[in-house]
Short mmCIF file of C-alpha atoms in Angstrom, two decimals:
data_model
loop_
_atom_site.label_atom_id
_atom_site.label_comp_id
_atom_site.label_asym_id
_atom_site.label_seq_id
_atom_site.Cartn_x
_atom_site.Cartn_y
_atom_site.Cartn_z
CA UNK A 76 -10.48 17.99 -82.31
CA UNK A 77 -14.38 19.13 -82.07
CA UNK A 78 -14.32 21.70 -79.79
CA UNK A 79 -12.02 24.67 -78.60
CA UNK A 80 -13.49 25.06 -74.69
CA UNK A 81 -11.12 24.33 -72.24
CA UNK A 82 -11.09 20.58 -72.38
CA UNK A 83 -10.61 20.96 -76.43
CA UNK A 84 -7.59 23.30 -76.20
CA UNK A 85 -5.95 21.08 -73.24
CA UNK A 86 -6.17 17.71 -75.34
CA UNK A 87 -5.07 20.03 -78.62
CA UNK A 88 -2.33 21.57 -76.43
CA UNK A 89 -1.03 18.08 -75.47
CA UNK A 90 -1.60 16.39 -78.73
CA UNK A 91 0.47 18.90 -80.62
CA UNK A 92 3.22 18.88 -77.97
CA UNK A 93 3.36 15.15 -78.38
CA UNK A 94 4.17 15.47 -81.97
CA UNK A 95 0.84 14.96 -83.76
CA UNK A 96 -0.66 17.22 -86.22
CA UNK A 97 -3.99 18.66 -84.95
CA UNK A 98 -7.08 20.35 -86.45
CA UNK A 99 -9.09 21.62 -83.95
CA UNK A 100 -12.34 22.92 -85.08
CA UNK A 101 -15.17 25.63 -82.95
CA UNK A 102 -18.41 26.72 -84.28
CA UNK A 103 -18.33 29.78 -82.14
CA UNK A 104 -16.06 33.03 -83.45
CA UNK A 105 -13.65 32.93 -80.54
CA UNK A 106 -11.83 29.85 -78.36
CA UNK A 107 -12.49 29.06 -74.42
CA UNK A 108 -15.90 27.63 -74.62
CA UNK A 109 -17.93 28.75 -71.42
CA UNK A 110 -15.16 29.81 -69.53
CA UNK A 111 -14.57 32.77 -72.49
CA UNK A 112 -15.56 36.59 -72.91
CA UNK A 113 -16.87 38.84 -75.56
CA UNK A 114 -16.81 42.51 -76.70
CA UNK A 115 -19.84 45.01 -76.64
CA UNK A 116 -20.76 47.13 -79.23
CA UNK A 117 -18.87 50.17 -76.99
CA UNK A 118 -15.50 47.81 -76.74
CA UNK A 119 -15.88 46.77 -73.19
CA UNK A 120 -14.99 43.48 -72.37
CA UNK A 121 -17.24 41.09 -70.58
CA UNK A 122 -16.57 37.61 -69.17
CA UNK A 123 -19.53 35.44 -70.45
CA UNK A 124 -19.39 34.54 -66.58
CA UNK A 125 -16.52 35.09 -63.69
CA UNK A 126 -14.20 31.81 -63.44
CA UNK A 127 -11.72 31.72 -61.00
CA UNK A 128 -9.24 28.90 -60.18
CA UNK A 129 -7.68 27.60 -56.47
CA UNK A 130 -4.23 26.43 -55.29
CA UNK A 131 -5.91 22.95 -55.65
CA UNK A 132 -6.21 23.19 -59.70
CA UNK A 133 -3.07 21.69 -60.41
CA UNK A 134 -3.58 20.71 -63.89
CA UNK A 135 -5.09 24.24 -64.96
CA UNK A 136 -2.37 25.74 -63.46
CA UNK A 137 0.06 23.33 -65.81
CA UNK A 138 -1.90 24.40 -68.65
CA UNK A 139 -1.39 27.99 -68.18
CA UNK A 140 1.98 27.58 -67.76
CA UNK A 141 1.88 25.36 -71.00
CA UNK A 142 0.21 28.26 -72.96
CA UNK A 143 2.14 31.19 -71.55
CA UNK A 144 -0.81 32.77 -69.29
CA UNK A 145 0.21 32.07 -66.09
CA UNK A 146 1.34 35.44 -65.05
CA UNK A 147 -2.28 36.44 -66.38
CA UNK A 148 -3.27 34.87 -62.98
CA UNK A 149 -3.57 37.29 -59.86
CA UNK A 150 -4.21 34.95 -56.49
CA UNK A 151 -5.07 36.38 -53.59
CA UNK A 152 -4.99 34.58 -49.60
CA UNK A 153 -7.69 35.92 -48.14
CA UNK A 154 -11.83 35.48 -48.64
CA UNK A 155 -13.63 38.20 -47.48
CA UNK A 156 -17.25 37.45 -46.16
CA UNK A 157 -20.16 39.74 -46.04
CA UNK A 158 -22.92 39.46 -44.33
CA UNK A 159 -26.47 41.52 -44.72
CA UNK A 160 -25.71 42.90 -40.99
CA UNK A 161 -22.50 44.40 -42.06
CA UNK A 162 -20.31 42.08 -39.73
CA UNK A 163 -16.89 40.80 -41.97
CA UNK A 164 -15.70 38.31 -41.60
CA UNK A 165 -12.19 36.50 -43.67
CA UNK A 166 -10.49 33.40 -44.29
CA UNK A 167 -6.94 32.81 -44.83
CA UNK A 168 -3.86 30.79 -43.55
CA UNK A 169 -2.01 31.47 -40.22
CA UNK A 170 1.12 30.00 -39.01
CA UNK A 171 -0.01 26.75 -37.82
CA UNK A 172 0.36 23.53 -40.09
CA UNK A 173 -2.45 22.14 -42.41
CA UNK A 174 -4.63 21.09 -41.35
CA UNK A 175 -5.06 23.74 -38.36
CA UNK A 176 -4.02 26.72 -40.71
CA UNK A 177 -6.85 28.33 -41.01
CA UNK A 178 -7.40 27.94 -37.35
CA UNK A 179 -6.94 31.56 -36.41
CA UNK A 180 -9.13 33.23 -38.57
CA UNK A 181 -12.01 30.87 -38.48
CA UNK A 182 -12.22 31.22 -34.46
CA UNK A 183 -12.54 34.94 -35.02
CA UNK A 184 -15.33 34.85 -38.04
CA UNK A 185 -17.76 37.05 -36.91
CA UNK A 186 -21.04 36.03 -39.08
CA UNK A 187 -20.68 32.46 -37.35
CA UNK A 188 -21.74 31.77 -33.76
CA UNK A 189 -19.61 29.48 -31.90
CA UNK A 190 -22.31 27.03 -32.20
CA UNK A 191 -22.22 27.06 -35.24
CA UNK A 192 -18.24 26.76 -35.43
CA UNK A 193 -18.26 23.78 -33.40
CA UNK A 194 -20.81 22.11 -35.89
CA UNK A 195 -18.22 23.09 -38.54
CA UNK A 196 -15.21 21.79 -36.48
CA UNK A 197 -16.66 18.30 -36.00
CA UNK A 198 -17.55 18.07 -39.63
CA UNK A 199 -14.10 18.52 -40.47
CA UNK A 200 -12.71 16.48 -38.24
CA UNK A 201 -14.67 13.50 -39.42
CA UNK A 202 -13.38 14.65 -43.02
CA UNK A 203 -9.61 14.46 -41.52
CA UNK A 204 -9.52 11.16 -39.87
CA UNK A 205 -11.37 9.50 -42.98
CA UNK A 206 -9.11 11.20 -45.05
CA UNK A 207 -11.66 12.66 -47.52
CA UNK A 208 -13.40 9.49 -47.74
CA UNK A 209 -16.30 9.14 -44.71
CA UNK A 210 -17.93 5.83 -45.60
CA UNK A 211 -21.23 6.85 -46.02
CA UNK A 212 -19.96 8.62 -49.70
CA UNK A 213 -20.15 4.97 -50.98
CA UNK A 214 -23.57 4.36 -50.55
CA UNK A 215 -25.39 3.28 -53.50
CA UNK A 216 -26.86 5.97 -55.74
CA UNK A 217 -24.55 8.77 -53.37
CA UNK A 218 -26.42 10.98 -50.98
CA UNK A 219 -26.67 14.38 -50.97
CA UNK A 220 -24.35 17.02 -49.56
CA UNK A 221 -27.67 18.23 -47.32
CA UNK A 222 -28.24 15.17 -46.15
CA UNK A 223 -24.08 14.23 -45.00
CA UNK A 224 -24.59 17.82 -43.44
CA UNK A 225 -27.35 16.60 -41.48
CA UNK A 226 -26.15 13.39 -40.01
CA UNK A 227 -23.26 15.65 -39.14
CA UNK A 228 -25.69 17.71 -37.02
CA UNK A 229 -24.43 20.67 -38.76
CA UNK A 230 -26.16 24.08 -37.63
CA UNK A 231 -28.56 25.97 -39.34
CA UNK A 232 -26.06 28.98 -39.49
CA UNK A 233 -23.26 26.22 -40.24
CA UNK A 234 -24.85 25.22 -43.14
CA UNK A 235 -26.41 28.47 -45.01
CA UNK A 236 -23.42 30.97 -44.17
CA UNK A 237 -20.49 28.35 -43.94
CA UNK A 238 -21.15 25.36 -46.17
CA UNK A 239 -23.69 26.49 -48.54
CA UNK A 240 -21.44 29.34 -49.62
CA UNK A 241 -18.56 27.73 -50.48
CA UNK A 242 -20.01 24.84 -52.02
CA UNK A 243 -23.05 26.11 -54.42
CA UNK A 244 -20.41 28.74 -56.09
CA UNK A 245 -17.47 25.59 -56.22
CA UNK A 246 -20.33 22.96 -57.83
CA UNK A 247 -22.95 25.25 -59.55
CA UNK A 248 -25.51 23.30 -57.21
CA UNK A 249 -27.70 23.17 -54.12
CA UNK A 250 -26.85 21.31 -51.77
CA UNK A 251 -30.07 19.20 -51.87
CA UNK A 252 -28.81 18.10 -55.19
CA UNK A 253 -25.25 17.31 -54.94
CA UNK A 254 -23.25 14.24 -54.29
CA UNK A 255 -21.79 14.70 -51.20
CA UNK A 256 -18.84 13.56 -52.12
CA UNK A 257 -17.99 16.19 -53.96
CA UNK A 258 -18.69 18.20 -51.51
CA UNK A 259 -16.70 16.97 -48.93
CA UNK A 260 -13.61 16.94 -51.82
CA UNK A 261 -13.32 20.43 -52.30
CA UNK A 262 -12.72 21.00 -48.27
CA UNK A 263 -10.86 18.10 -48.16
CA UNK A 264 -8.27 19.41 -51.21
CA UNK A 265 -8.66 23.10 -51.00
CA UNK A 266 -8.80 23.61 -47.46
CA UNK A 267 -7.75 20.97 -45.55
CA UNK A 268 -4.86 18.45 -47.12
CA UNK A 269 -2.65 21.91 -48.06
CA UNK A 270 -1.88 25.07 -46.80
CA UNK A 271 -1.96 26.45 -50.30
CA UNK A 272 -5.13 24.50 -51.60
CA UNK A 273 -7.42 27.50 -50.67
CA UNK A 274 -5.94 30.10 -52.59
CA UNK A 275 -8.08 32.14 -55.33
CA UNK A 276 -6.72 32.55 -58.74
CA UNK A 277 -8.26 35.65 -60.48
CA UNK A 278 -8.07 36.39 -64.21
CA UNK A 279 -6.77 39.87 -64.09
CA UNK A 280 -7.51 40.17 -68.24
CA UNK A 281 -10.29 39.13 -69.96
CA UNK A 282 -11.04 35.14 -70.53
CA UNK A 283 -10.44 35.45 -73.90
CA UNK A 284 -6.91 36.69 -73.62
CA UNK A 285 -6.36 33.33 -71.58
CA UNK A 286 -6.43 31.21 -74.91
CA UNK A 287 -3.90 33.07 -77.54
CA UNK A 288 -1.68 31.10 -76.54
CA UNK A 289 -3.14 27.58 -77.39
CA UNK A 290 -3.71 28.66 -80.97
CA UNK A 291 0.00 28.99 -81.21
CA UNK A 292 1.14 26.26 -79.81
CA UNK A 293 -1.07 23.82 -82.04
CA UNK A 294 -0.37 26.10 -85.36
CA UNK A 295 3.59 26.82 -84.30
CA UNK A 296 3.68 22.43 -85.00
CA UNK A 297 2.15 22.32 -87.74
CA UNK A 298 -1.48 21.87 -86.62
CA UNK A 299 -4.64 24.59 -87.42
CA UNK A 300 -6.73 26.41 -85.27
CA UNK A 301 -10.56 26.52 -87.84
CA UNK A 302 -13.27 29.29 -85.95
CA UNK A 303 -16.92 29.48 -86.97
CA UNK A 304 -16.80 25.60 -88.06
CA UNK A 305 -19.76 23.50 -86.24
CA UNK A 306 -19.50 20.42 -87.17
CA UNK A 307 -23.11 18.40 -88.62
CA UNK A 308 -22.31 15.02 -88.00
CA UNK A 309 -19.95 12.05 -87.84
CA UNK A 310 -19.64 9.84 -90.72
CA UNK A 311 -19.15 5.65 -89.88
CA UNK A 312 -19.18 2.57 -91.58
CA UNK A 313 -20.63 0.28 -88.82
CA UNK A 314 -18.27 1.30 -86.06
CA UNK A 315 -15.37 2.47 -88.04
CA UNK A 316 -15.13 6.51 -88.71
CA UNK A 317 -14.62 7.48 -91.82
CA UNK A 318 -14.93 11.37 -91.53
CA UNK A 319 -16.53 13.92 -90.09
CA UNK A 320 -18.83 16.90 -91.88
CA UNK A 321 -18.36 20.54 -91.27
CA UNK A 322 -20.88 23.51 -93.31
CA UNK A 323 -20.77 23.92 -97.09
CA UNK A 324 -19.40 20.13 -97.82
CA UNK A 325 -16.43 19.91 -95.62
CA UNK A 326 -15.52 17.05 -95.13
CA UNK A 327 -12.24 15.79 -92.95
CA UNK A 328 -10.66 12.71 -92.10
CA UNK A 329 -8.12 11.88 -89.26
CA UNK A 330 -6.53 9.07 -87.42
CA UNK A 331 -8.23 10.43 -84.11
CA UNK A 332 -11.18 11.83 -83.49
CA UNK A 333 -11.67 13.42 -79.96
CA UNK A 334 -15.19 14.99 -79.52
CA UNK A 335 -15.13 17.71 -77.00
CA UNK A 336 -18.31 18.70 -77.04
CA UNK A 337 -21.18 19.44 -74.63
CA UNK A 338 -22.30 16.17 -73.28
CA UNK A 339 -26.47 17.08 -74.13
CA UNK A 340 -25.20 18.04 -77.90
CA UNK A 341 -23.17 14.72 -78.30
CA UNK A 342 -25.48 12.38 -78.44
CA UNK A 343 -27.51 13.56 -82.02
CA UNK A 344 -23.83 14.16 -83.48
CA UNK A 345 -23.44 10.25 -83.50
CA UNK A 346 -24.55 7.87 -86.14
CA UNK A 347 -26.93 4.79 -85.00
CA UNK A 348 -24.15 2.65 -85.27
CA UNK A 349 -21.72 4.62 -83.04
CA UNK A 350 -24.56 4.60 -80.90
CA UNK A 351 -25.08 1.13 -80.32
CA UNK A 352 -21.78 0.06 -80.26
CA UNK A 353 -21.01 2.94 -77.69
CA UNK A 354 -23.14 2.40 -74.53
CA UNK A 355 -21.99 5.11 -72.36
CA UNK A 356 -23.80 7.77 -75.03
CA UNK A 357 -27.19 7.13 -73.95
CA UNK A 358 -26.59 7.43 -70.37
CA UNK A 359 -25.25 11.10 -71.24
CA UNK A 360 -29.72 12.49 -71.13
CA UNK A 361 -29.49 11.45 -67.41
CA UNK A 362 -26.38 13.81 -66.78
CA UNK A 363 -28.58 17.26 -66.00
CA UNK A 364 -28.11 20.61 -66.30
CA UNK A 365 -27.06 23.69 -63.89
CA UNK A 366 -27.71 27.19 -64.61
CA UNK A 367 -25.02 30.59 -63.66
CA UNK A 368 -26.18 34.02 -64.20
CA UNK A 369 -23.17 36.40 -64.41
CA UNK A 370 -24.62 40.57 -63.51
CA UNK A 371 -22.42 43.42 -64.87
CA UNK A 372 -22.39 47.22 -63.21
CA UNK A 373 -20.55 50.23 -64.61
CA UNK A 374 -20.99 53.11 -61.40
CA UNK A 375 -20.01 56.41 -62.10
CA UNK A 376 -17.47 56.21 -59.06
CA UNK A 377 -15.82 53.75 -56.87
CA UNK A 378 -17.95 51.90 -54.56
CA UNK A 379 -15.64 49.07 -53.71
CA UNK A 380 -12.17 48.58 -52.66
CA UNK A 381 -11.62 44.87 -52.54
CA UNK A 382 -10.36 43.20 -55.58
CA UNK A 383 -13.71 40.62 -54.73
CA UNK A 384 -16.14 39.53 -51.80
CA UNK A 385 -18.39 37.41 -50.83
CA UNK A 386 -22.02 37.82 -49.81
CA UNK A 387 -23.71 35.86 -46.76
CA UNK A 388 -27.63 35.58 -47.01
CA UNK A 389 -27.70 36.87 -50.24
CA UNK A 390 -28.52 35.90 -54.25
CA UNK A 391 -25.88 37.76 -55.13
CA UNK A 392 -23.12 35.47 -54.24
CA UNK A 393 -20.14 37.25 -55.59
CA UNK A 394 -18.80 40.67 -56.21
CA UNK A 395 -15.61 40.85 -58.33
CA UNK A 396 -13.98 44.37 -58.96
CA UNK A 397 -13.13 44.34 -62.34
CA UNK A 398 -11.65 47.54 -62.86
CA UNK A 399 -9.25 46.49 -59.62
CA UNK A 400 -8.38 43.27 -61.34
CA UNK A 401 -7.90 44.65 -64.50
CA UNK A 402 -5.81 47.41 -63.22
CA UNK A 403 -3.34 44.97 -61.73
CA UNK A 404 -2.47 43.70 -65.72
CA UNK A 405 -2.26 47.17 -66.99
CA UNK A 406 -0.70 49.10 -64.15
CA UNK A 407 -3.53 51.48 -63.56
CA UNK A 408 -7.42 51.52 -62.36
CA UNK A 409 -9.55 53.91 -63.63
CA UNK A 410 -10.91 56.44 -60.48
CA UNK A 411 -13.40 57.97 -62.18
CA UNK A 412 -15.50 54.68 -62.61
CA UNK A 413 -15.74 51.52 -61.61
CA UNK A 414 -16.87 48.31 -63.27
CA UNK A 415 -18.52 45.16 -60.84
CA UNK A 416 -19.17 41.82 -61.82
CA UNK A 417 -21.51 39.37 -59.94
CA UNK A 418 -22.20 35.94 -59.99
CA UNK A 419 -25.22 33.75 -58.77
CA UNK A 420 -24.30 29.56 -59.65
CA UNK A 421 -27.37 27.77 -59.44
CA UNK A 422 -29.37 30.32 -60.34
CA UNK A 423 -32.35 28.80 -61.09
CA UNK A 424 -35.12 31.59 -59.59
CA UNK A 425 -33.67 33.92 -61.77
CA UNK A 426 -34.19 32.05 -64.78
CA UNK A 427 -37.72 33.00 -65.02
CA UNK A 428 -37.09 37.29 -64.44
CA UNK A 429 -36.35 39.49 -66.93
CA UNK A 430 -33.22 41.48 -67.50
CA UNK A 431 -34.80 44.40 -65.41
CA UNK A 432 -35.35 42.77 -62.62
CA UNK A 433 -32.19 40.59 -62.18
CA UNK A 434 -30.66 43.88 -62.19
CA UNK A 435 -32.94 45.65 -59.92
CA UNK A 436 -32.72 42.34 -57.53
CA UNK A 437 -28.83 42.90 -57.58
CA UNK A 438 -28.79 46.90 -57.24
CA UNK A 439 -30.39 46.60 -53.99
CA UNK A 440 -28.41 43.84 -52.57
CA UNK A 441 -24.54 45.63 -53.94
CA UNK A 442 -26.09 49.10 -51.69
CA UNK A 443 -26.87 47.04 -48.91
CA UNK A 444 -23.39 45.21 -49.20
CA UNK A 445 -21.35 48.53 -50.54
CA UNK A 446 -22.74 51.55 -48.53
CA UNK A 447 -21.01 54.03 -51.20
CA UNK A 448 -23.21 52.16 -53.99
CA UNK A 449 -25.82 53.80 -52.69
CA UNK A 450 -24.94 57.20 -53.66
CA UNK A 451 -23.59 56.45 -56.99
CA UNK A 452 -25.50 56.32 -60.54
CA UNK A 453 -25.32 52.81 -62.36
CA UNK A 454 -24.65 54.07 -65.82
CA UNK A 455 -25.05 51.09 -67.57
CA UNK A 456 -25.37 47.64 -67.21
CA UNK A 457 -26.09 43.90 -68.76
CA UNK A 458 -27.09 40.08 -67.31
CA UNK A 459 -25.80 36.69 -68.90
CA UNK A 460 -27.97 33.81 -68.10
CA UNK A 461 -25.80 30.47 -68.83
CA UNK A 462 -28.63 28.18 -68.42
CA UNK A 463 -26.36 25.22 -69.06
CA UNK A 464 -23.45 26.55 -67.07
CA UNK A 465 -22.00 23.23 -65.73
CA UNK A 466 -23.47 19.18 -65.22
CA UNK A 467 -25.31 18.90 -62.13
CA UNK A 468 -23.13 17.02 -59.65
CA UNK A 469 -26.24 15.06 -58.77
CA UNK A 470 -26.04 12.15 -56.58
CA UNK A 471 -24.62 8.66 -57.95
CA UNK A 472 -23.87 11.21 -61.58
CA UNK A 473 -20.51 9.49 -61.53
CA UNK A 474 -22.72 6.20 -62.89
CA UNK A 475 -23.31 7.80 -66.35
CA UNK A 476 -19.78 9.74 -66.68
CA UNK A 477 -18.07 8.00 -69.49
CA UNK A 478 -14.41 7.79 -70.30
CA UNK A 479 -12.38 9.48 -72.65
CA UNK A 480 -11.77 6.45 -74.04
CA UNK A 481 -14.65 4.66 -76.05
CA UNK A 482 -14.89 1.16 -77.68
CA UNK A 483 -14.81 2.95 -81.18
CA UNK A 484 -11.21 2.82 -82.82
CA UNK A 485 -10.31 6.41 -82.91
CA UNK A 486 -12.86 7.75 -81.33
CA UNK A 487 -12.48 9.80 -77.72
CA UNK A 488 -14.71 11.86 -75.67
CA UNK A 489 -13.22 15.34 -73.69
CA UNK A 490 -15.06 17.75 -71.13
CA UNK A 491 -15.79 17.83 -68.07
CA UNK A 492 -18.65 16.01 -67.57
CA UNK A 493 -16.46 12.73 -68.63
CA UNK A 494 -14.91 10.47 -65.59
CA UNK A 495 -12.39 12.96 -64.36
CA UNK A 496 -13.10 12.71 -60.36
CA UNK A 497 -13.95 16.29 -60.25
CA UNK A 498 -16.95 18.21 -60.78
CA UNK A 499 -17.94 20.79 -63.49
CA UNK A 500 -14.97 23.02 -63.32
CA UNK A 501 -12.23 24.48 -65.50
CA UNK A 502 -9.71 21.96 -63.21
CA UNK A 503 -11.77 18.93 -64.48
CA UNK A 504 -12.23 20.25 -68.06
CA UNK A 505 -8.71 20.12 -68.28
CA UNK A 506 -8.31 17.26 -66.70
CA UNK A 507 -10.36 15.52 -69.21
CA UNK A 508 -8.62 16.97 -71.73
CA UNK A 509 -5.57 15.29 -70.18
CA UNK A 510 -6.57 12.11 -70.14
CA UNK A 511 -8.22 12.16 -73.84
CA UNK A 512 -4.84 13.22 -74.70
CA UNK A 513 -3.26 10.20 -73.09
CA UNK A 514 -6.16 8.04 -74.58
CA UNK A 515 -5.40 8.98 -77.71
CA UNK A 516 -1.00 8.07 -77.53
CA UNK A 517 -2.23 4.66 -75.85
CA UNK A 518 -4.09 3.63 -78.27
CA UNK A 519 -2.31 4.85 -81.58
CA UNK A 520 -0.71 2.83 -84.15
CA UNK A 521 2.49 4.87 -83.47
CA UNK A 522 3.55 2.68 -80.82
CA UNK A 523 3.92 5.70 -78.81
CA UNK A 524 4.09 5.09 -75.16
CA UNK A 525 1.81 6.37 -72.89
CA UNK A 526 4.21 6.63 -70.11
CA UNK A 527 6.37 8.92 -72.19
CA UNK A 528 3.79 11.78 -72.62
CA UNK A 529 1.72 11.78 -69.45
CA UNK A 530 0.11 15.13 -68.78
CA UNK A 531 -1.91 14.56 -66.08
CA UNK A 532 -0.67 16.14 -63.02
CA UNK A 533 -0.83 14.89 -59.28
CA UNK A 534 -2.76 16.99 -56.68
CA UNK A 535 -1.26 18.96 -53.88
CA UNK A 536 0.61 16.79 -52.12
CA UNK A 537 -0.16 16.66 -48.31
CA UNK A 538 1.50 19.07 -46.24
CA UNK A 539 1.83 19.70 -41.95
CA UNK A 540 0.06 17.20 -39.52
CA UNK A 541 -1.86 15.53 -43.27
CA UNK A 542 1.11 14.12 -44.24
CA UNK A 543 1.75 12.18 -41.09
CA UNK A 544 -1.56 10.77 -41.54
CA UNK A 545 -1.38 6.84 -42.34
CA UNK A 546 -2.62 5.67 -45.68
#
């Protein structure tokens, strides 16, 4: 196993439950991949970047539950909006059934006019009676979320406080340059086909204490967990493998090979013969790149009394309360300080600043969102720029996703940029890790059958007037 992000451990997870004996092998000091944290020189704890899951994410939930972290997951049933007027406005479930439960609070969201809620309405509607699948999503190539928005007639307001919010922090994208049909998924599963789809799942520890748990269970059978090993390249004779090469001469050999590795770094791993034999690999350059810049404030004092919110009209798109959700694990919250994350997906502008101003450009927007920011001293603070966050969910990117299964014996591909049906997100990282899993029992010389260890898990299942729907 190359790789010990999310779609590494997952596969590893599964493998080792199935009975095989796995070596899973990450260059970097610590397990998690992107979706990981790190300590500072003063022992604080920082997320490389704020990852939260939904009701939705049924797979990542099964993981957790595989690796004992479940109850390290806080969620929360109502979305608090922001906007730069002051005006709140929130989101949760009411009494009536999916896919009317949100009904009530949507009718009475303040930074919407009702123009711009009947936009919204007919949008969804359309989304209901098609089921999640409006025909134009088939077109050739895709189109763009932007552009289903605008056939749609969707609202200026609709669009930049209603749809653009939701969906550039779900995809990591604009909406100029995302298929729209993954767009119109994550209303369709997280808001519309359950009641439950729409919940947030919040970390309340740091990432990193997410993954303790996967080192055990591949080590408790018999497996090994090796840190600080990047591997240099893949050995072959023609298409078969015969090992693979770590640092200092290390050489290993296995009867599986599953690469989970970033899609852009996969390509020079491979020998010209894996290459030629594998076709999907050289469609992985045209699978782009999205960028995530995670801010991180320390006030003096407490400025903020939500455990997160959301901001309308803003770059900063996010505000999670750390010391709040970090508090809830350890049964106390610090009143004398108060630690604030932020996060701004497709953060491409900021690319270009400099530390100083990313943090300057987010100062001013917390004050104007917090009024008792404005009073307090930022004692210290520090910006992560992920400029390969996620893949773009471009139009028509589902063309160059490969599978986790290649034409090379023994060979498999895991992350989520593979065919998974979702987009760049912990759900479809493990997801992919799933599947390679799966790949890998098919195919063995075991005879193990792939019915007997399937780990993928089904979606929400439909719920109030959805399920009535014919199929």
């Amino acid at each position: 196993m190359i790789g010990g992000g999310l779609a590494g451990l997952a596969c590893g997870v599964a493998l080792a439950e199935a009975g095989w004996r796995v070596r899973l092998f990450e260059q970097k000091p610590f397990l998690g991949g992107r979706a990981t944290s790190y300590v500072l020189p003063n022992g604080e704890h920082v997320d490389n970047c704020q990852h939260v899951t939904l009701g939705c994410c049924t797979n990542l939930a099964d993981f957790y539950r595989r690796v004992g972290s479940a109850d390290k997951i806080k969620f929360f049933d109502e979305l608090v909006f922001l906007d730069p007027q002051g005006r709140r406005g929130t989101m949760k479930a009411g009494l009536l059934p999916a896919p009317l439960h949100m009904t009530g609070s949507f009718l009475t969201f303040a930074p919407l006019t009702m123009r711009d809620k009947l936009s919204i309405a007919r949008a969804m509607l359309d989304i209901v009676t098609a089921k999640g699948q409006t025909a134009d999503l088939a077109a050739p190539g895709g189109i763009s979320m932007l552009e289903w928005l605008r056939r749609r007639r969707q609202t200026k307001g609709a669009i930049e406080r209603f749809w653009r919010v939701v969906l550039v922090s779900a995809l990591d994208e604009e909406l100029d340059r995302t298929d729209a049909r993954y767009g119109v998924d994550v209303f369709w599963k997280a808001f519309l086909i359950n009641s439950t789809g729409y919940r947030m799942g919040v970390p309340i520890v740091p990432l990193a204490d997410l993954y303790a748990g996967c080192k055990a269970a591949i080590e408790s059978r018999g497996g090994e967990v090796n840190l600080r090993s990047p591997v240099r390249s893949l050995n072959a004779e023609g298409t078969s493998i015969r090992s693979v090469q770590f640092d200092a001469g290390r050489e290993e050999s296995a009867d599986a090979y599953v690469f989970a590795v970033a899609h852009d770094a996969l390509f020079d791993l491979m020998p010209e013969s894996i290459r030629r034999a594998e076709p999907s690999l050289v469609n992985l350059s045209k699978i782009k790149t999205a960028p995530i810049t995670g801010v991180h404030f320390w006030f003096d004092r407490p400025v903020m009394d939500e455990p997160f919110v959301t901001l309308l009209d803003s770059n900063t798109q996010w505000i999670f309360n750390k010391t709040m959700l970090y508090g809830e694990q350890k049964g106390t919250t610090n009143n004398q300080e108060q630690y604030l994350q932020m996060v701004i997906s497709a953060s491409y502008d900021l690319l270009k600043k400099t530390r100083q101003e990313i943090i300057d450009l987010c100062l001013r927007e917390v004050r104007q969102a917090l009024p008792r920011a404005q009073a307090a001293q930022l004692m210290k603070s520090t910006v992560i720029k992920e400029v390969a966050a996620t893949f773009s969910p471009q139009p028509g990117v589902d063309r160059w996703r490969p599978l986790q299964q290649t034409k090379i014996p023994a060979l498999f591909f895991a992350g989520d940029w593979t065919a998974t049906g979702w987009p760049a997100t912990m759900e479809g990282a493990v997801r992919s890790g799933y599947l390679a899993a799966e790949a890998v029992l098919r195919t063995s010389a075991s005879g193990t059958s792939a019915t007997a260890h399937q780990f993928l898990q089904p979606d929400l299942p439909p719920t109030g007037f959805i399920s009535l729907l014919k199929t």
